[in-house]
Coordinates of C-alpha atoms in Angstrom, one line a residue:
R1 CA 70.1 -129.8 108.2
G2 CA 68.2 -131.9 110.5
E3 CA 70.9 -131.1 113.1
P4 CA 70.7 -131.1 116.7
V5 CA 70.4 -127.8 118.7
G6 CA 70.8 -126.6 122.1
F7 CA 68.6 -124.0 123.6
P8 CA 67.3 -122.8 127.1
T9 CA 64.3 -123.9 128.8
E10 CA 63.2 -122.9 132.4
T11 CA 64.4 -126.5 133.9
V12 CA 67.6 -127.3 132.0
Y13 CA 69.2 -126.9 128.5
G14 CA 67.4 -129.2 125.9
L15 CA 68.9 -130.5 122.8
G16 CA 66.1 -130.3 120.3
A17 CA 65.5 -131.5 116.6
L18 CA 61.9 -132.1 114.8
S19 CA 60.4 -134.7 116.7
S20 CA 58.4 -136.1 113.4
E21 CA 61.8 -136.8 111.7
D22 CA 63.4 -140.2 112.6
A23 CA 66.9 -139.1 111.2
A24 CA 67.1 -135.8 113.0
V25 CA 65.9 -137.5 116.3
T26 CA 68.5 -140.2 115.9
K27 CA 71.1 -137.7 116.0
I28 CA 70.2 -136.8 119.4
F29 CA 70.5 -140.1 120.6
K30 CA 73.8 -140.5 119.1
A31 CA 75.0 -136.9 120.3
K32 CA 74.2 -137.8 123.8
G33 CA 75.0 -141.6 123.8
R34 CA 71.4 -141.8 124.9
P35 CA 70.1 -145.9 125.1
S36 CA 67.3 -146.3 122.2
D37 CA 64.7 -147.3 124.8
N38 CA 64.7 -144.0 126.2
P39 CA 62.3 -141.9 124.6
L40 CA 62.1 -138.1 124.0
I41 CA 59.7 -135.5 125.5
V42 CA 58.0 -133.0 122.7
H43 CA 58.1 -129.4 123.2
F44 CA 55.6 -127.2 121.7
A45 CA 54.5 -123.4 121.9
D46 CA 50.6 -124.2 121.9
G47 CA 50.5 -127.2 124.0
H48 CA 46.8 -127.9 123.4
A49 CA 47.3 -128.0 119.7
G50 CA 50.6 -130.4 120.3
L51 CA 47.9 -132.5 122.5
R52 CA 45.4 -132.6 119.8
L53 CA 48.3 -133.5 117.1
L54 CA 50.0 -136.4 119.3
A55 CA 46.7 -138.0 120.8
A56 CA 45.8 -141.3 119.5
D57 CA 42.6 -140.7 117.3
G58 CA 42.8 -137.2 118.3
Q59 CA 41.3 -138.3 121.5
V60 CA 42.8 -135.9 124.1
P61 CA 42.4 -137.5 127.8
P62 CA 40.3 -135.0 130.3
E63 CA 43.0 -135.2 132.8
A64 CA 45.4 -134.3 130.3
T65 CA 43.8 -131.2 129.3
A66 CA 43.0 -130.2 132.8
L67 CA 46.9 -130.6 134.1
A68 CA 47.8 -128.7 130.8
N69 CA 45.5 -125.8 131.9
A70 CA 46.5 -125.9 135.2
F71 CA 50.8 -126.2 134.4
W72 CA 51.4 -125.0 131.3
P73 CA 53.8 -123.4 130.3
G74 CA 55.8 -125.1 132.9
P75 CA 57.7 -128.1 134.1
L76 CA 55.2 -130.6 133.6
S77 CA 55.4 -133.4 130.8
I78 CA 52.2 -135.1 129.8
C79 CA 52.1 -138.6 128.8
I80 CA 49.2 -139.9 126.6
R81 CA 48.9 -142.4 123.9
A82 CA 50.2 -141.3 120.7
N83 CA 49.4 -140.7 117.2
T84 CA 52.2 -142.9 116.2
H85 CA 52.0 -141.0 112.5
A86 CA 52.4 -137.7 114.0
V87 CA 55.7 -138.8 116.0
S88 CA 58.5 -140.4 114.8
H89 CA 59.2 -144.1 116.1
T90 CA 62.7 -143.1 117.3
C91 CA 61.5 -140.4 119.6
R92 CA 58.8 -142.6 121.0
A93 CA 61.5 -145.4 121.5
G94 CA 59.0 -147.6 120.0
L95 CA 56.3 -147.4 122.5
D96 CA 52.7 -146.2 122.1
T97 CA 52.7 -143.3 124.1
V98 CA 54.5 -140.0 123.9
A99 CA 55.1 -137.0 126.8
L100 CA 54.8 -133.6 125.8
R101 CA 55.2 -130.0 127.3
V102 CA 55.1 -126.3 126.8
P103 CA 58.5 -124.8 128.4
N104 CA 58.2 -121.3 130.4
H105 CA 61.2 -119.7 128.9
P106 CA 61.0 -116.7 126.5
V107 CA 63.8 -117.8 124.2
A108 CA 62.4 -121.7 124.1
L109 CA 58.7 -119.9 123.2
K110 CA 60.0 -117.9 120.8
L111 CA 62.3 -120.6 118.8
L112 CA 58.7 -122.9 119.0
Q113 CA 56.7 -119.9 118.0
A114 CA 59.1 -119.3 114.8
L115 CA 59.1 -123.0 113.9
D116 CA 55.4 -123.3 114.3
A117 CA 55.5 -120.0 111.6
K118 CA 57.9 -121.4 109.2
M119 CA 56.1 -124.6 109.2
G120 CA 52.6 -123.2 109.2
K121 CA 51.2 -125.5 111.7
A122 CA 52.1 -126.5 115.3
T123 CA 55.3 -128.6 115.3
G124 CA 56.7 -130.5 118.1
V125 CA 60.7 -130.4 119.0
A126 CA 62.1 -133.5 120.9
A127 CA 64.6 -132.4 123.3
P128 CA 66.0 -134.1 126.3
S129 CA 68.5 -132.5 128.6
A130 CA 71.5 -131.2 126.4
N131 CA 74.2 -133.4 127.9
A132 CA 76.1 -136.6 127.8
S133 CA 74.4 -139.4 129.0
G134 CA 75.3 -139.8 132.8
R135 CA 76.6 -136.4 133.0
P136 CA 74.9 -133.2 135.3
S137 CA 71.9 -131.6 133.6
P138 CA 73.2 -128.3 132.0
T139 CA 72.0 -125.1 132.9
E140 CA 74.2 -122.9 131.1
A141 CA 75.1 -122.6 127.4
L142 CA 78.8 -123.3 128.4
H143 CA 77.9 -126.5 130.3
V144 CA 76.5 -127.6 126.8
L145 CA 79.5 -126.8 124.7
Q146 CA 81.7 -128.6 127.2
D147 CA 79.9 -131.6 127.1
L148 CA 79.0 -131.8 123.4
G149 CA 80.4 -129.4 121.6
H150 CA 83.0 -131.4 119.8
G151 CA 83.3 -133.8 117.3
G152 CA 80.5 -132.2 115.4
K153 CA 77.8 -133.6 117.6
I154 CA 75.4 -130.6 117.6
A155 CA 74.9 -127.9 114.9
G156 CA 75.2 -125.0 118.0
V157 CA 73.7 -123.9 121.2
V158 CA 71.2 -120.8 121.6
D159 CA 72.5 -118.9 124.6
G160 CA 69.9 -117.7 126.9
G161 CA 72.0 -117.4 130.2
R162 CA 71.5 -119.2 133.0
T163 CA 68.2 -121.6 133.3
C164 CA 68.0 -121.7 137.1
S165 CA 64.4 -121.0 137.8
V166 CA 63.7 -124.7 138.3
G167 CA 67.3 -126.3 137.3
V168 CA 65.8 -130.1 137.3
E169 CA 63.9 -131.9 134.6
S170 CA 60.4 -131.7 134.3
T171 CA 57.8 -133.9 136.5
V172 CA 56.4 -136.7 134.1
V173 CA 52.7 -137.5 134.6
D174 CA 51.1 -140.3 132.7
C175 CA 47.9 -139.9 131.8
S176 CA 47.4 -142.9 129.5
V177 CA 46.9 -145.2 132.8
S178 CA 44.8 -145.4 135.8
P179 CA 45.4 -144.3 138.2
I180 CA 47.5 -141.5 136.9
A181 CA 50.7 -142.1 137.6
I182 CA 54.0 -139.9 138.1
L183 CA 57.1 -141.7 135.8
R184 CA 59.6 -139.0 136.9
P185 CA 59.6 -136.9 139.9
G186 CA 60.3 -133.1 139.4
K187 CA 59.5 -129.8 140.6
I188 CA 55.4 -130.6 140.4
S189 CA 54.8 -133.3 142.9
A190 CA 51.8 -135.9 143.2
A191 CA 49.8 -133.7 145.6
Q192 CA 49.7 -130.7 143.3
L193 CA 48.5 -132.9 140.4
S194 CA 46.0 -134.6 142.9
Q195 CA 44.8 -131.2 143.7
V196 CA 43.7 -130.4 140.2
L197 CA 42.5 -133.8 139.3
Q198 CA 40.6 -134.3 142.4
Q199 CA 41.6 -137.7 142.4
P200 CA 44.7 -139.9 143.4
V201 CA 48.0 -139.8 141.6
V202 CA 50.7 -142.6 141.9
G203 CA 54.4 -141.7 142.4
G204 CA 56.2 -139.3 144.6
G205 CA 57.4 -135.5 143.3
A206 CA 59.1 -132.6 145.0
D207 CA 57.2 -130.3 147.1

C-alpha cells in the first residue's frame, strides 16, 4: 500500500518506505512534518549492491567502498553522487547526491533481506528517525506510536525492543566532495574515518 512503517535500527527507530517510490516517500515527509528540502537516508541489506545501484553512472568512489568495508553494518551513512533514476526525487530532496547505510540490527536486516527476496534485487528503504520533526528520536516502539501512531499517519511499527546500542542517529559522511566531509556528527568520529581513509576528514563527530 506504500504506507510508512516504523522499524528498529541500532541507532534509533526509523520510518521506512521504498526509496524509489515518490508517493511512498512523500508520506514519510507528511507523517513527520519534515521539511521537503531535508533528504532521507536509504537503508540496504547489501550495502555494496546499494552503492552500485545508487551511484551515478555506477561509479562508486573508492573512499565510499573503503568506509563501507570498515563500518558497515553500522551507524555510518555514506553520501555519494546519485543515479537519479534509482532513487526518488523526493527522497533526495531534489539534490544530485544520496546517502545510504546498512543498519546493524537483526530485525532491520531481516526486514531488508525479506524485501530484497520479494523484489528479486537489492532494494532501498528510505528511513529517517520515526518521530515528528523537532521531537526526540525514538528508541522504543512505544515512542513511535506516541508520536506518529494516530490519524493514520503510519501503517504500524515493528517492535524490536529498545534500540540503545547507539541511541543517536548515524554519522553522515560526504564522499562526493574533496576533502571528505562530515555532514552530520554521530557515533563514528572524523578521526575514525581519517584512520581508515589515511586522509583528513573535515567536520566533527563523537569519539
